[in-house]
Amino acid sequence: MINYNRIIEILKSNNSFIITTHVNPDGDAIGSELALAYFLQKLNKKFWIINHSPTPENYLFLDEENLIHKYNPDFDEVILHAEVLIAVDFNTIGRTRSMMEIVEKSKAYKIIIDHHRNPQNFVDEIFYDIDEPATGNIIYKLIKTYNEDFIDKKTADALYTAIMTDTGSFRFERITSEVHLIVADLISRGVNPTYIYNKVYNEMSYEKLKLLGEAISNIKLEANGKIAFMVLDRKLIEKYVESEEEFDVDGFANYCLSLKSVIVGLLFFELKNGTKVSLRSKEKFPVNSVAEKFGGGGHLNAAGIRFDGMKLVDVLPKVIKQTIEDLKQYEGEL
Ligand code: 5GP
Ligand code: MN
C-alpha cells in the first residue's frame, strides 16, 4: 500500500522538481508524467519533465503545453540542482539511458512512483504497488487524496490514456471493478474515450502498418505452437521506417497471442547497436521471469529485455531456448 500522504508531503515541502521516465515511453509513462506535472502546476511548483526519448507521435496530443523536453546536456544544471527528482513508471536507472549519469549525480531527493516489481535502490524513497495496472492509477489516487477537484479535463485525459494503454484497453490481468470505477470517474470529468482511442491507436502510418503486415506474415512457431515469435531485423525495419534507434512497435507482439495454441509471444527488434525483445503471455505464464534472467523485467504478461551491443542472430536462440525451458516448467510437459 502506497503512503499517498507521504508523497504529498514531499511535493508540498519542496519547490523544484524533475520528472522523468523510461526509454521508449509508452502511454502510461507519458500520461503519468503529465498528470503529475499538472498536479505540480496547481501546487504552484517549478518542474521540468525531461526524458531520454522524444515523445512518440501518438501521445503528442496530450502535451498541448509542450511541457515534455527531450534530454540534452543543457539540462544538466537543472537536474543537478532540483530539489526532488521523480522517476515515473520505471524502477531501474539504466532505463534512463543517456540521463543515467546526471540522474546519479543529481543532488535532488529522488523518489520512484511505479508499479513494477523488484525496484532497484537508486533513489531515496520508493512508492510502488505491483497490484496497480498502471502508474496512472497511482497518480490518480495521489491527486484524489489531496484534492479531487484538481483532476481537471487535461489531467483526466492524461490519466485515461495511461490506464487505457497499460491495460491493453481494459483487457489485461489486474483489471478490477475499481479500475473501471476510476475510468468512469475520468469520463465524468470530460474524457472522450473514442477520441483518445483513435488518437493513440488509429493514427498509424501506412509504412508502419505494412511493417506490421510483414511481421505477421513471417511469424514463426516453436514448442508445438505454444511460442510464436516475430522478427524485425534492420533490413525489414529500414524498408519501411526511417529510424535511427528503437521506435514504438507497441502492440505488434500482441498479435502473436491471437493464435489459439500460443501461450508466449516474442518480438525481436534489431536496434542499430543491440536488440530489444518484447515478451507477452496468456494465463499466468510469467514472462517477466524469463526477462529477468537476461537483465530485463516487466510484468507477468508483458515484459521486455534490451541487449546492448548484441546481434539479433545471437540473442534470438538464447531467448527462445530459455522460454522453452520456462514453459516446460510451467506446463509440466510441452
Ligand atoms: P515493451 O515490450 O512494451 O517494451 O515492455 C513491456 C513491459 O516490460 C513494460 O511494462 C516495461 O516496463 C517492461 N520492460 C520493457 N523493456 C524493459 C527492460 O529493458 N528492462 C526492464 N526492467 N523492463 C522492461
Ligand atoms: Mn506502466
PDB file of C-alpha atoms in Angstrom, residues 65-234:
ATOM      1  CA  GLU A  65       1.664  22.994 -23.454  1.00  0.00           C
ATOM      2  CA  ASN A  66       4.884  21.331 -24.660  1.00  0.00           C
ATOM      3  CA  LEU A  67       5.931  20.513 -21.135  1.00  0.00           C
ATOM      4  CA  ILE A  68       7.998  17.467 -22.065  1.00  0.00           C
ATOM      5  CA  HIS A  69      11.628  18.048 -23.035  1.00  0.00           C
ATOM      6  CA  LYS A  70      13.997  15.632 -24.700  1.00  0.00           C
ATOM      7  CA  TYR A  71      17.182  15.420 -22.652  1.00  0.00           C
ATOM      8  CA  ASN A  72      20.354  17.191 -23.727  1.00  0.00           C
ATOM      9  CA  PRO A  73      23.302  18.290 -21.551  1.00  0.00           C
ATOM     10  CA  ASP A  74      21.885  21.843 -21.327  1.00  0.00           C
ATOM     11  CA  PHE A  75      19.530  20.380 -18.721  1.00  0.00           C
ATOM     12  CA  ASP A  76      22.358  19.079 -16.543  1.00  0.00           C
ATOM     13  CA  GLU A  77      22.398  22.137 -14.266  1.00  0.00           C
ATOM     14  CA  VAL A  78      18.698  21.985 -13.534  1.00  0.00           C
ATOM     15  CA  ILE A  79      18.785  18.215 -12.998  1.00  0.00           C
ATOM     16  CA  LEU A  80      21.744  18.593 -10.692  1.00  0.00           C
ATOM     17  CA  HIS A  81      20.149  21.280  -8.534  1.00  0.00           C
ATOM     18  CA  ALA A  82      16.427  20.485  -8.493  1.00  0.00           C
ATOM     19  CA  GLU A  83      15.141  19.633  -5.023  1.00  0.00           C
ATOM     20  CA  VAL A  84      13.266  16.488  -5.993  1.00  0.00           C
ATOM     21  CA  LEU A  85      13.591  14.022  -8.861  1.00  0.00           C
ATOM     22  CA  ILE A  86      10.618  11.765  -9.570  1.00  0.00           C
ATOM     23  CA  ALA A  87      11.172   8.567 -11.559  1.00  0.00           C
ATOM     24  CA  VAL A  88       7.815   7.634 -13.056  1.00  0.00           C
ATOM     25  CA  ASP A  89       6.789   4.203 -14.390  1.00  0.00           C
ATOM     26  CA  PHE A  90      10.192   2.515 -14.155  1.00  0.00           C
ATOM     27  CA  ASN A  91      12.487   1.253 -11.431  1.00  0.00           C
ATOM     28  CA  THR A  92      15.978   0.669 -12.820  1.00  0.00           C
ATOM     29  CA  ILE A  93      18.268   3.606 -13.510  1.00  0.00           C
ATOM     30  CA  GLY A  94      19.599   2.055 -16.729  1.00  0.00           C
ATOM     31  CA  ARG A  95      16.263   2.735 -18.369  1.00  0.00           C
ATOM     32  CA  THR A  96      17.006   6.478 -18.317  1.00  0.00           C
ATOM     33  CA  ARG A  97      19.777   5.749 -20.863  1.00  0.00           C
ATOM     34  CA  SER A  98      21.619   8.992 -21.710  1.00  0.00           C
ATOM     35  CA  MET A  99      20.360  10.613 -18.477  1.00  0.00           C
ATOM     36  CA  MET A 100      21.739   7.912 -16.229  1.00  0.00           C
ATOM     37  CA  GLU A 101      24.937   9.697 -15.246  1.00  0.00           C
ATOM     38  CA  ILE A 102      23.319  13.026 -14.432  1.00  0.00           C
ATOM     39  CA  VAL A 103      20.446  11.359 -12.556  1.00  0.00           C
ATOM     40  CA  GLU A 104      23.026   9.564 -10.445  1.00  0.00           C
ATOM     41  CA  LYS A 105      24.966  12.771  -9.803  1.00  0.00           C
ATOM     42  CA  SER A 106      21.924  14.917  -9.074  1.00  0.00           C
ATOM     43  CA  LYS A 107      21.689  16.222  -5.548  1.00  0.00           C
ATOM     44  CA  ALA A 108      17.896  16.026  -5.667  1.00  0.00           C
ATOM     45  CA  TYR A 109      15.887  13.939  -3.236  1.00  0.00           C
ATOM     46  CA  LYS A 110      14.931  11.060  -5.502  1.00  0.00           C
ATOM     47  CA  ILE A 111      11.744   9.052  -5.473  1.00  0.00           C
ATOM     48  CA  ILE A 112      10.196   6.326  -7.619  1.00  0.00           C
ATOM     49  CA  ILE A 113       6.460   6.214  -8.364  1.00  0.00           C
ATOM     50  CA  ASP A 114       5.823   2.953 -10.185  1.00  0.00           C
ATOM     51  CA  HIS A 115       4.031  -0.387 -10.483  1.00  0.00           C
ATOM     52  CA  HIS A 116       6.812  -2.791 -11.466  1.00  0.00           C
ATOM     53  CA  ARG A 117       8.193  -5.352  -9.072  1.00  0.00           C
ATOM     54  CA  ASN A 118      11.757  -5.542  -7.706  1.00  0.00           C
ATOM     55  CA  PRO A 119      12.695  -1.857  -7.687  1.00  0.00           C
ATOM     56  CA  GLN A 120      16.386  -1.053  -7.807  1.00  0.00           C
ATOM     57  CA  ASN A 121      17.593   1.099  -4.992  1.00  0.00           C
ATOM     58  CA  PHE A 122      18.871   4.185  -6.834  1.00  0.00           C
ATOM     59  CA  VAL A 123      16.556   6.595  -5.017  1.00  0.00           C
ATOM     60  CA  ASP A 124      15.828   7.859  -1.504  1.00  0.00           C
ATOM     61  CA  GLU A 125      12.251   6.651  -1.277  1.00  0.00           C
ATOM     62  CA  ILE A 126      10.231   4.168  -3.332  1.00  0.00           C
ATOM     63  CA  PHE A 127       6.474   4.277  -3.796  1.00  0.00           C
ATOM     64  CA  TYR A 128       5.276   1.262  -5.747  1.00  0.00           C
ATOM     65  CA  ASP A 129       2.415  -1.160  -5.907  1.00  0.00           C
ATOM     66  CA  ILE A 130       2.576  -4.122  -8.261  1.00  0.00           C
ATOM     67  CA  ASP A 131      -1.169  -4.669  -7.971  1.00  0.00           C
ATOM     68  CA  GLU A 132      -1.841  -1.424  -9.785  1.00  0.00           C
ATOM     69  CA  PRO A 133      -2.411  -1.994 -13.521  1.00  0.00           C
ATOM     70  CA  ALA A 134      -0.803   1.328 -14.442  1.00  0.00           C
ATOM     71  CA  THR A 135       1.271   4.049 -12.844  1.00  0.00           C
ATOM     72  CA  GLY A 136      -1.630   6.276 -13.940  1.00  0.00           C
ATOM     73  CA  ASN A 137      -3.831   4.631 -11.266  1.00  0.00           C
ATOM     74  CA  ILE A 138      -1.285   5.620  -8.626  1.00  0.00           C
ATOM     75  CA  ILE A 139      -1.141   9.234  -9.841  1.00  0.00           C
ATOM     76  CA  TYR A 140      -4.962   9.310  -9.863  1.00  0.00           C
ATOM     77  CA  LYS A 141      -5.087   8.181  -6.234  1.00  0.00           C
ATOM     78  CA  LEU A 142      -2.348  10.622  -5.314  1.00  0.00           C
ATOM     79  CA  ILE A 143      -4.191  13.637  -6.726  1.00  0.00           C
ATOM     80  CA  LYS A 144      -7.512  12.404  -5.371  1.00  0.00           C
ATOM     81  CA  THR A 145      -6.034  12.067  -1.884  1.00  0.00           C
ATOM     82  CA  TYR A 146      -5.041  15.741  -1.980  1.00  0.00           C
ATOM     83  CA  ASN A 147      -7.962  17.380  -3.761  1.00  0.00           C
ATOM     84  CA  GLU A 148     -10.183  15.649  -6.289  1.00  0.00           C
ATOM     85  CA  ASP A 149     -11.128  18.966  -7.892  1.00  0.00           C
ATOM     86  CA  PHE A 150      -7.571  19.024  -9.220  1.00  0.00           C
ATOM     87  CA  ILE A 151      -8.493  16.235 -11.642  1.00  0.00           C
ATOM     88  CA  ASP A 152      -9.495  18.572 -14.470  1.00  0.00           C
ATOM     89  CA  LYS A 153     -10.090  17.627 -18.096  1.00  0.00           C
ATOM     90  CA  LYS A 154      -6.445  17.662 -19.211  1.00  0.00           C
ATOM     91  CA  THR A 155      -5.397  15.635 -16.157  1.00  0.00           C
ATOM     92  CA  ALA A 156      -8.245  13.183 -16.771  1.00  0.00           C
ATOM     93  CA  ASP A 157      -7.197  12.786 -20.436  1.00  0.00           C
ATOM     94  CA  ALA A 158      -3.611  12.037 -19.395  1.00  0.00           C
ATOM     95  CA  LEU A 159      -4.682   9.519 -16.732  1.00  0.00           C
ATOM     96  CA  TYR A 160      -7.214   7.830 -19.007  1.00  0.00           C
ATOM     97  CA  THR A 161      -4.516   7.378 -21.671  1.00  0.00           C
ATOM     98  CA  ALA A 162      -2.134   5.947 -19.086  1.00  0.00           C
ATOM     99  CA  ILE A 163      -4.658   3.407 -17.832  1.00  0.00           C
ATOM    100  CA  MET A 164      -6.083   2.514 -21.249  1.00  0.00           C
ATOM    101  CA  THR A 165      -2.669   1.790 -22.758  1.00  0.00           C
ATOM    102  CA  ASP A 166      -1.198  -0.192 -19.860  1.00  0.00           C
ATOM    103  CA  THR A 167      -4.284  -2.389 -19.556  1.00  0.00           C
ATOM    104  CA  GLY A 168      -4.459  -3.187 -23.284  1.00  0.00           C
ATOM    105  CA  SER A 169      -7.679  -1.179 -23.393  1.00  0.00           C
ATOM    106  CA  PHE A 170      -9.025  -2.747 -20.208  1.00  0.00           C
ATOM    107  CA  ARG A 171      -8.332  -6.362 -21.138  1.00  0.00           C
ATOM    108  CA  PHE A 172      -5.267  -7.459 -19.196  1.00  0.00           C
ATOM    109  CA  GLU A 173      -4.848  -9.055 -15.795  1.00  0.00           C
ATOM    110  CA  ARG A 174      -5.189  -6.713 -12.838  1.00  0.00           C
ATOM    111  CA  ILE A 175      -8.387  -5.221 -14.245  1.00  0.00           C
ATOM    112  CA  THR A 176     -10.802  -4.885 -11.371  1.00  0.00           C
ATOM    113  CA  SER A 177     -14.073  -3.117 -10.734  1.00  0.00           C
ATOM    114  CA  GLU A 178     -12.022  -0.420  -9.041  1.00  0.00           C
ATOM    115  CA  VAL A 179     -10.175   0.282 -12.292  1.00  0.00           C
ATOM    116  CA  HIS A 180     -13.485   0.674 -14.114  1.00  0.00           C
ATOM    117  CA  LEU A 181     -14.756   2.981 -11.384  1.00  0.00           C
ATOM    118  CA  ILE A 182     -11.674   5.164 -11.772  1.00  0.00           C
ATOM    119  CA  VAL A 183     -12.143   5.223 -15.540  1.00  0.00           C
ATOM    120  CA  ALA A 184     -15.841   6.058 -15.079  1.00  0.00           C
ATOM    121  CA  ASP A 185     -14.827   8.968 -12.870  1.00  0.00           C
ATOM    122  CA  LEU A 186     -12.365  10.182 -15.535  1.00  0.00           C
ATOM    123  CA  ILE A 187     -15.076  10.002 -18.215  1.00  0.00           C
ATOM    124  CA  SER A 188     -17.418  12.000 -15.980  1.00  0.00           C
ATOM    125  CA  ARG A 189     -14.694  14.661 -15.894  1.00  0.00           C
ATOM    126  CA  GLY A 190     -14.852  15.081 -19.651  1.00  0.00           C
ATOM    127  CA  VAL A 191     -12.703  12.347 -21.204  1.00  0.00           C
ATOM    128  CA  ASN A 192     -13.920  11.208 -24.619  1.00  0.00           C
ATOM    129  CA  PRO A 193     -12.880   7.514 -24.846  1.00  0.00           C
ATOM    130  CA  THR A 194     -13.386   7.291 -28.622  1.00  0.00           C
ATOM    131  CA  TYR A 195     -11.242  10.361 -29.246  1.00  0.00           C
ATOM    132  CA  ILE A 196      -8.427   9.078 -27.049  1.00  0.00           C
ATOM    133  CA  TYR A 197      -8.546   5.562 -28.519  1.00  0.00           C
ATOM    134  CA  ASN A 198      -8.389   6.948 -32.066  1.00  0.00           C
ATOM    135  CA  LYS A 199      -5.539   9.302 -31.200  1.00  0.00           C
ATOM    136  CA  VAL A 200      -3.465   6.532 -29.635  1.00  0.00           C
ATOM    137  CA  TYR A 201      -4.232   3.541 -31.859  1.00  0.00           C
ATOM    138  CA  ASN A 202      -5.717   4.713 -35.128  1.00  0.00           C
ATOM    139  CA  GLU A 203      -3.087   7.094 -36.419  1.00  0.00           C
ATOM    140  CA  MET A 204      -0.531   4.570 -37.608  1.00  0.00           C
ATOM    141  CA  SER A 205       1.371   5.467 -40.749  1.00  0.00           C
ATOM    142  CA  TYR A 206       0.911   3.417 -43.915  1.00  0.00           C
ATOM    143  CA  GLU A 207       4.554   2.306 -43.650  1.00  0.00           C
ATOM    144  CA  LYS A 208       4.191   1.069 -40.108  1.00  0.00           C
ATOM    145  CA  LEU A 209       1.049  -0.880 -40.954  1.00  0.00           C
ATOM    146  CA  LYS A 210       2.927  -2.513 -43.847  1.00  0.00           C
ATOM    147  CA  LEU A 211       5.762  -3.363 -41.456  1.00  0.00           C
ATOM    148  CA  LEU A 212       3.235  -4.956 -39.096  1.00  0.00           C
ATOM    149  CA  GLY A 213       1.850  -6.899 -42.051  1.00  0.00           C
ATOM    150  CA  GLU A 214       5.268  -8.341 -42.875  1.00  0.00           C
ATOM    151  CA  ALA A 215       5.956  -9.082 -39.223  1.00  0.00           C
ATOM    152  CA  ILE A 216       2.695 -11.013 -39.012  1.00  0.00           C
ATOM    153  CA  SER A 217       3.218 -12.907 -42.259  1.00  0.00           C
ATOM    154  CA  ASN A 218       6.648 -14.001 -41.012  1.00  0.00           C
ATOM    155  CA  ILE A 219       5.507 -15.237 -37.591  1.00  0.00           C
ATOM    156  CA  LYS A 220       7.221 -18.474 -36.597  1.00  0.00           C
ATOM    157  CA  LEU A 221       6.209 -21.116 -34.086  1.00  0.00           C
ATOM    158  CA  GLU A 222       8.167 -23.123 -31.532  1.00  0.00           C
ATOM    159  CA  ALA A 223       7.348 -25.610 -28.767  1.00  0.00           C
ATOM    160  CA  ASN A 224       4.393 -27.250 -30.517  1.00  0.00           C
ATOM    161  CA  GLY A 225       2.894 -23.897 -31.358  1.00  0.00           C
ATOM    162  CA  LYS A 226       2.969 -22.638 -27.790  1.00  0.00           C
ATOM    163  CA  ILE A 227       5.549 -19.970 -28.615  1.00  0.00           C
ATOM    164  CA  ALA A 228       5.103 -17.566 -31.507  1.00  0.00           C
ATOM    165  CA  PHE A 229       7.746 -15.053 -32.478  1.00  0.00           C
ATOM    166  CA  MET A 230       8.196 -12.126 -34.829  1.00  0.00           C
ATOM    167  CA  VAL A 231      11.499 -10.787 -36.087  1.00  0.00           C
ATOM    168  CA  LEU A 232      12.081  -7.189 -37.120  1.00  0.00           C
ATOM    169  CA  ASP A 233      15.638  -7.028 -38.385  1.00  0.00           C
ATOM    170  CA  ARG A 234      17.278  -3.802 -39.591  1.00  0.00           C
TER     171      ARG A 234
END
